[in-house]
Tab-separated table of C-alpha atoms in Angstrom:
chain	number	residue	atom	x	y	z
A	1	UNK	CA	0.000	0.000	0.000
A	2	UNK	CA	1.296	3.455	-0.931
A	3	UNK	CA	1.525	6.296	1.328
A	4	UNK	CA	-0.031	9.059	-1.672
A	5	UNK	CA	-2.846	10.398	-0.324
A	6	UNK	CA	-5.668	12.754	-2.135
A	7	UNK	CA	-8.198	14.612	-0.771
A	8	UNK	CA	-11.349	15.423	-2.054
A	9	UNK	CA	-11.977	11.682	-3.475
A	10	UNK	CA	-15.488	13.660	-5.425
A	11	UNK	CA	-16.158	16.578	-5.827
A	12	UNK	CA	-18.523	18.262	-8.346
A	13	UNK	CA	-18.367	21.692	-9.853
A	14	UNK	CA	-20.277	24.222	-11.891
A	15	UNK	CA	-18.543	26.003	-15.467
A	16	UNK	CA	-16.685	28.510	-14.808
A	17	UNK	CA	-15.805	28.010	-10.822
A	18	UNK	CA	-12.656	27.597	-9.130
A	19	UNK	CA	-11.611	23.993	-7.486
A	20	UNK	CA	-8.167	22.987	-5.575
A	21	UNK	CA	-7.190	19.137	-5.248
A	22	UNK	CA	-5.047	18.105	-2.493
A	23	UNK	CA	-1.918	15.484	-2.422
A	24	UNK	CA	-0.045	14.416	0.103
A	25	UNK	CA	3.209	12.566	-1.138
A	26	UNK	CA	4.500	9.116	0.185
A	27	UNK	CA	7.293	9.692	2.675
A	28	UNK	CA	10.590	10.832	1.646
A	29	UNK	CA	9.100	11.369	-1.994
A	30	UNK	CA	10.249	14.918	-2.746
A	31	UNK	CA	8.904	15.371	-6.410
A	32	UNK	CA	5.217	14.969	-7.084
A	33	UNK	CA	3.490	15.308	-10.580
A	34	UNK	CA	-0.032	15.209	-11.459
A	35	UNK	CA	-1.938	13.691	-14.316
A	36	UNK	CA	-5.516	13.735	-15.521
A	37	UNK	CA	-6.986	10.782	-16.714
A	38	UNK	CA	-10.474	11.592	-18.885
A	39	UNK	CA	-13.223	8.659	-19.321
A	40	UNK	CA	-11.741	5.789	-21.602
A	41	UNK	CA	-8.209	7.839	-21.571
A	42	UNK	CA	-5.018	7.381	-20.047
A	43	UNK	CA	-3.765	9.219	-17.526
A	44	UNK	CA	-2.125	12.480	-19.062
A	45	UNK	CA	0.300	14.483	-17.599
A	46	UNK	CA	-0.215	17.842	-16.275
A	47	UNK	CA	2.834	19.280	-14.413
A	48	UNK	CA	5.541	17.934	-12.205
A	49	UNK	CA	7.167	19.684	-8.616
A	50	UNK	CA	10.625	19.524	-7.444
A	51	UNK	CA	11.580	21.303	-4.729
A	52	UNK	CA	8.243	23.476	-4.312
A	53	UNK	CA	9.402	24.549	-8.087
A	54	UNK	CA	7.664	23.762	-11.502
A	55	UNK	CA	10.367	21.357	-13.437
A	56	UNK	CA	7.843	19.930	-16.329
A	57	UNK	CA	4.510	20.901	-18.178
A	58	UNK	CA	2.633	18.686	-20.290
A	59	UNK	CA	0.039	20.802	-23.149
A	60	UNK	CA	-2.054	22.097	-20.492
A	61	UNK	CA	-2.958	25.341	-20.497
A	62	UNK	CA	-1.913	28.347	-17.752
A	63	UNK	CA	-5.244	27.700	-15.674
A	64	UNK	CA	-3.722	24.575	-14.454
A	65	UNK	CA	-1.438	25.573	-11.881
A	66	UNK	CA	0.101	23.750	-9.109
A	67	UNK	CA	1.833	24.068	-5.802
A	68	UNK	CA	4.662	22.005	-4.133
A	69	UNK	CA	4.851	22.918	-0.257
A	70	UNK	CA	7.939	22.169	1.754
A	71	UNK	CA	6.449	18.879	3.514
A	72	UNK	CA	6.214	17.888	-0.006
A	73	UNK	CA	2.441	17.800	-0.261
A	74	UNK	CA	0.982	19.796	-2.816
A	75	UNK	CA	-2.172	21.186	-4.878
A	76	UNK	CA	-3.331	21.076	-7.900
A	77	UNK	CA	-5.356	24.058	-9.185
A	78	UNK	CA	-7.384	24.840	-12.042
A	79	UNK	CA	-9.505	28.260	-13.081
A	80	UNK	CA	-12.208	28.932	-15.164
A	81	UNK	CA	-13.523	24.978	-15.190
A	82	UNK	CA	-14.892	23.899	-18.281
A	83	UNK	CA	-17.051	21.084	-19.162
A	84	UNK	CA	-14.205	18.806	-20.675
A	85	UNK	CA	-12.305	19.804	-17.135
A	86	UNK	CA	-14.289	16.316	-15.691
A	87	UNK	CA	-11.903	13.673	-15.231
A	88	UNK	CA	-9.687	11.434	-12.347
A	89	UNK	CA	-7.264	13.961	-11.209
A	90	UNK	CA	-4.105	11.468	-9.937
A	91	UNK	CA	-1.075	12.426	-7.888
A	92	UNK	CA	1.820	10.915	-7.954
A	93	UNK	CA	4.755	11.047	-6.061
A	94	UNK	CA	8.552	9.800	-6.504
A	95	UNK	CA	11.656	10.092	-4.769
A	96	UNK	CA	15.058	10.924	-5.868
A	97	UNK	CA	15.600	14.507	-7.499
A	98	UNK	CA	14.364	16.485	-10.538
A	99	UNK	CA	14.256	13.548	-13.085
A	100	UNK	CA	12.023	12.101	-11.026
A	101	UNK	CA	13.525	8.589	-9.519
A	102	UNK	CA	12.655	4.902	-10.958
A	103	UNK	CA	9.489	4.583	-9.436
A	104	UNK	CA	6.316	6.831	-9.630
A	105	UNK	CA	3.437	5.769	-7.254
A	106	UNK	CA	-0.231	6.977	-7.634
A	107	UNK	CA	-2.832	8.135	-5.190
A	108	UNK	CA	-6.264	6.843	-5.995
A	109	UNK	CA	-7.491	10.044	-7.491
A	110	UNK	CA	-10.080	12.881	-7.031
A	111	UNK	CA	-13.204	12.745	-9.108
A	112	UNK	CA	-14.174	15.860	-10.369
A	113	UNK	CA	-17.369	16.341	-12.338
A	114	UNK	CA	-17.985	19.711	-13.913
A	115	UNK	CA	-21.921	20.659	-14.671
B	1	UNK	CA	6.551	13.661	-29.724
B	2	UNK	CA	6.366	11.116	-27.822
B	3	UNK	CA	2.882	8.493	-28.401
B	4	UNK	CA	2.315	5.038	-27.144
B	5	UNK	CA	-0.352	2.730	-28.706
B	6	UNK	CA	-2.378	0.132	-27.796
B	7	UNK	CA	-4.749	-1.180	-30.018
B	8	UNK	CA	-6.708	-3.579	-28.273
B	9	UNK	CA	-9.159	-1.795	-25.486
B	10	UNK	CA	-10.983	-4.884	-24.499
B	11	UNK	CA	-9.167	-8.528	-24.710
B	12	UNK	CA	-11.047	-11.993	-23.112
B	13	UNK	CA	-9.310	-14.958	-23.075
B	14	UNK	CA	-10.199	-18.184	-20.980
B	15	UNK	CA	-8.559	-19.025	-17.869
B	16	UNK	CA	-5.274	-20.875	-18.910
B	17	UNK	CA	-4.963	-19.604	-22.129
B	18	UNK	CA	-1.809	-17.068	-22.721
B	19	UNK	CA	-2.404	-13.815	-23.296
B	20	UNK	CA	-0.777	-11.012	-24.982
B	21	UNK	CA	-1.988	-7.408	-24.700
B	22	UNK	CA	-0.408	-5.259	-27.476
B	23	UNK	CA	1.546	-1.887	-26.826
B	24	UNK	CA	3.651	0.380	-29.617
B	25	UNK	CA	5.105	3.298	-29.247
B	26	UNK	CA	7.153	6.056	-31.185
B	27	UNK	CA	9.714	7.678	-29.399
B	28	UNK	CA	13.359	8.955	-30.786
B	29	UNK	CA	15.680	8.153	-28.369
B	30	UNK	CA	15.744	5.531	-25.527
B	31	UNK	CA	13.054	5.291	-23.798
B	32	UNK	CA	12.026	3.308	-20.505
B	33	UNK	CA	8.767	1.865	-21.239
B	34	UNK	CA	6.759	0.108	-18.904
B	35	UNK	CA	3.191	-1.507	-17.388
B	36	UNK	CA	1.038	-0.100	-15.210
B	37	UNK	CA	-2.035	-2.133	-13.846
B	38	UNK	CA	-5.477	-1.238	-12.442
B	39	UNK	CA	-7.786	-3.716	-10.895
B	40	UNK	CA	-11.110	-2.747	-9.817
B	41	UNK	CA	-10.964	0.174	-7.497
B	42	UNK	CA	-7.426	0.374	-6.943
B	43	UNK	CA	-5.194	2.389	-7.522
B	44	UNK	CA	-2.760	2.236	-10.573
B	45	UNK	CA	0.056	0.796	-9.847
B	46	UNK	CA	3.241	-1.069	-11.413
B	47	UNK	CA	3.448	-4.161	-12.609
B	48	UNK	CA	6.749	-4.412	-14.668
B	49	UNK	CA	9.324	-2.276	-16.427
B	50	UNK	CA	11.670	-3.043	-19.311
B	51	UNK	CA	15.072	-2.256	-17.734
B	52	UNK	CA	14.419	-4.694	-14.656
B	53	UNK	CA	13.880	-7.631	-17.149
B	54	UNK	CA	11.890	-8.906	-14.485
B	55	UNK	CA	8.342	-11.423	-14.370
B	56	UNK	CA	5.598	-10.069	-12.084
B	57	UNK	CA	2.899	-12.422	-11.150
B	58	UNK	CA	3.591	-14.236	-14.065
B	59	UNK	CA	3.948	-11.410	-16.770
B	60	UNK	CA	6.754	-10.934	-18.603
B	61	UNK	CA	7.632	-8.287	-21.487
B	62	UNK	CA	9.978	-7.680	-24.162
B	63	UNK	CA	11.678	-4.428	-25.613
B	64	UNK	CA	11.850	-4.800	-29.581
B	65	UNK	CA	13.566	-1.506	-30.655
B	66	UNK	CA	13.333	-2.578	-34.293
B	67	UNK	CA	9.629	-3.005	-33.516
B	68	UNK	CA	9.267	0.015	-30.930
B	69	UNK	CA	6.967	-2.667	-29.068
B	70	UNK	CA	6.667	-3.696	-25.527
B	71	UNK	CA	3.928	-6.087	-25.676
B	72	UNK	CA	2.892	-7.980	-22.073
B	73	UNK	CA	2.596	-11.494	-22.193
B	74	UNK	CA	1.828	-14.556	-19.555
B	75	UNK	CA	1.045	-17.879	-20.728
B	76	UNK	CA	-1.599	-18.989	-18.362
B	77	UNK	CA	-4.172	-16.511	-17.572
B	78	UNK	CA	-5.565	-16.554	-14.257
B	79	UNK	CA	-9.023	-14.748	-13.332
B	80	UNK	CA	-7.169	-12.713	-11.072
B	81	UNK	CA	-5.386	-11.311	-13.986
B	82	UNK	CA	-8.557	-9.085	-14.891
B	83	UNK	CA	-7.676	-5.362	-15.139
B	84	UNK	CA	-7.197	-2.663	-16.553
B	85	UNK	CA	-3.200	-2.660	-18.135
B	86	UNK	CA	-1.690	0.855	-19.208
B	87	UNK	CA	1.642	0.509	-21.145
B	88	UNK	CA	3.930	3.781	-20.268
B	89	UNK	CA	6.650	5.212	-22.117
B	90	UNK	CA	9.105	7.396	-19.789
B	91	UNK	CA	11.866	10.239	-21.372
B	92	UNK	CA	15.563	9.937	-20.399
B	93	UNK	CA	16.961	11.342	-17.135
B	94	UNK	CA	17.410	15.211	-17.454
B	95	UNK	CA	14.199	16.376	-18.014
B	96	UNK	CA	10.916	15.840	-15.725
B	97	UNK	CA	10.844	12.449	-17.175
B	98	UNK	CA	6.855	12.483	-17.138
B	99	UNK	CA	5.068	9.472	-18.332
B	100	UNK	CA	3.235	8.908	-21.468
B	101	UNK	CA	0.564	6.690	-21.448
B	102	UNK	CA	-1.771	4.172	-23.895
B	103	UNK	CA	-5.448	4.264	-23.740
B	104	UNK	CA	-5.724	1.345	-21.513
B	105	UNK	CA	-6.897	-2.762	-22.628
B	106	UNK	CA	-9.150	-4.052	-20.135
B	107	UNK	CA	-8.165	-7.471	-19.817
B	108	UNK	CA	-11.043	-10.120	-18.411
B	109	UNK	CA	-10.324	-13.589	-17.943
B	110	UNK	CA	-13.330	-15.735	-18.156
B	111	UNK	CA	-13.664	-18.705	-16.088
């Protein structure tokens, strides 16, 4: 069992509002990414954290936008919520520096549903 | 750009029969690739990756550069097997070395 943690596990929204998702890394992990992972899809990567610093974007645009706090937990934020915005939202955390480490585990996701 | 492939996203196959679940990518460089797994409502997690040449609960899977395939394979399915499998394709040390996933093959072994 990993120690990723994610708070809110569903949450739903309305167009246009404002929602922050909530990770809290496995011990001793000190770089966390995020991914979104639509209906049917993938997971797709959003952004990764180093060091409470942005070291990676994936083709997400600016309203996505992320925090990395110095226990290592972090947030994921996004503005302006639009319809396709409704996905798994999924953490992930790794040790090991900026390049990530070997092995990336996953929280179990938030839900969010945008109406 | 980075893509990986997999073109199956539903495979059944009786219980001891092998099973292979397709994955192709297109990278250029070296990539790690690897599989992730999802059974029902877990969390992903994973099962195997290239460089560790290892077998995980029975799985095994090869690296064909010439092929730019990664295809998972066990020869006896078990109905425990059933999941969701994610075949990931992973940059080389230097960048943020996100991961690139497939769409997914939801694998059920029928009894």
């Amino acid at each position: 069992e990993t120690g990723v943690t994610q708070s809110p596990t569903h949450l739903i929204k309305t167009r246009g509002q404002q929602v922050t998702l909530r990770c809290s890394s496995q011990s001793g992990h000190n770089t966390v990414s995020w991914y979104q992972q639509a209906l049917g899809q993938g997971p797709q990567f959003i952004f990764q954290y180093y060091r409470e610093e942005e070291n990676g974007r994936g083709n997400f645009p600016p309203r996505f936008s992320g925090l990395q706090f110095p226990n290592y937990s972090s947030e994921l934020n996004v503005n302006a919520l639009e319809l396709d915005d409704s996905a798994l939202y999924l953490c992930a955390s790794s040790p090991g520096g900026a390049s990530g480490g070997n092995t990336i585990y996953f929280g179990e996701g938030s839900w969010l549903t945008v109406v | 750009a980075q893509r990986v492939t997999q073109p199956e996203k539903l495979l059944s196959v009786f219980k001891g029969a092998p099973v292979e679940l397709k994955c192709n990518y297109s990278y250029s460089g070296s990539p790690e690739l690897f599989w992730y797994v999802q059974y029902s409502r877990q969390r992903l997690q994973l099962l195997l990756r290239h460089i560790s040449r290892e077998s995980i609960k029975g799985f095994t899977a090869d690296l064909n550069k010439g092929e730019t395939s990664f295809h998972l394979k066990k020869p006896f399915a078990q109905e425990e097997d059933s999941a969701m499998y994610y075949c990931a394709l992973r940059g080389p040390s230097g960048s943020a070395r996100q991961l690139t996933f497939g769409s997914g093959t939801q694998l059920t072994v029928l009894p």
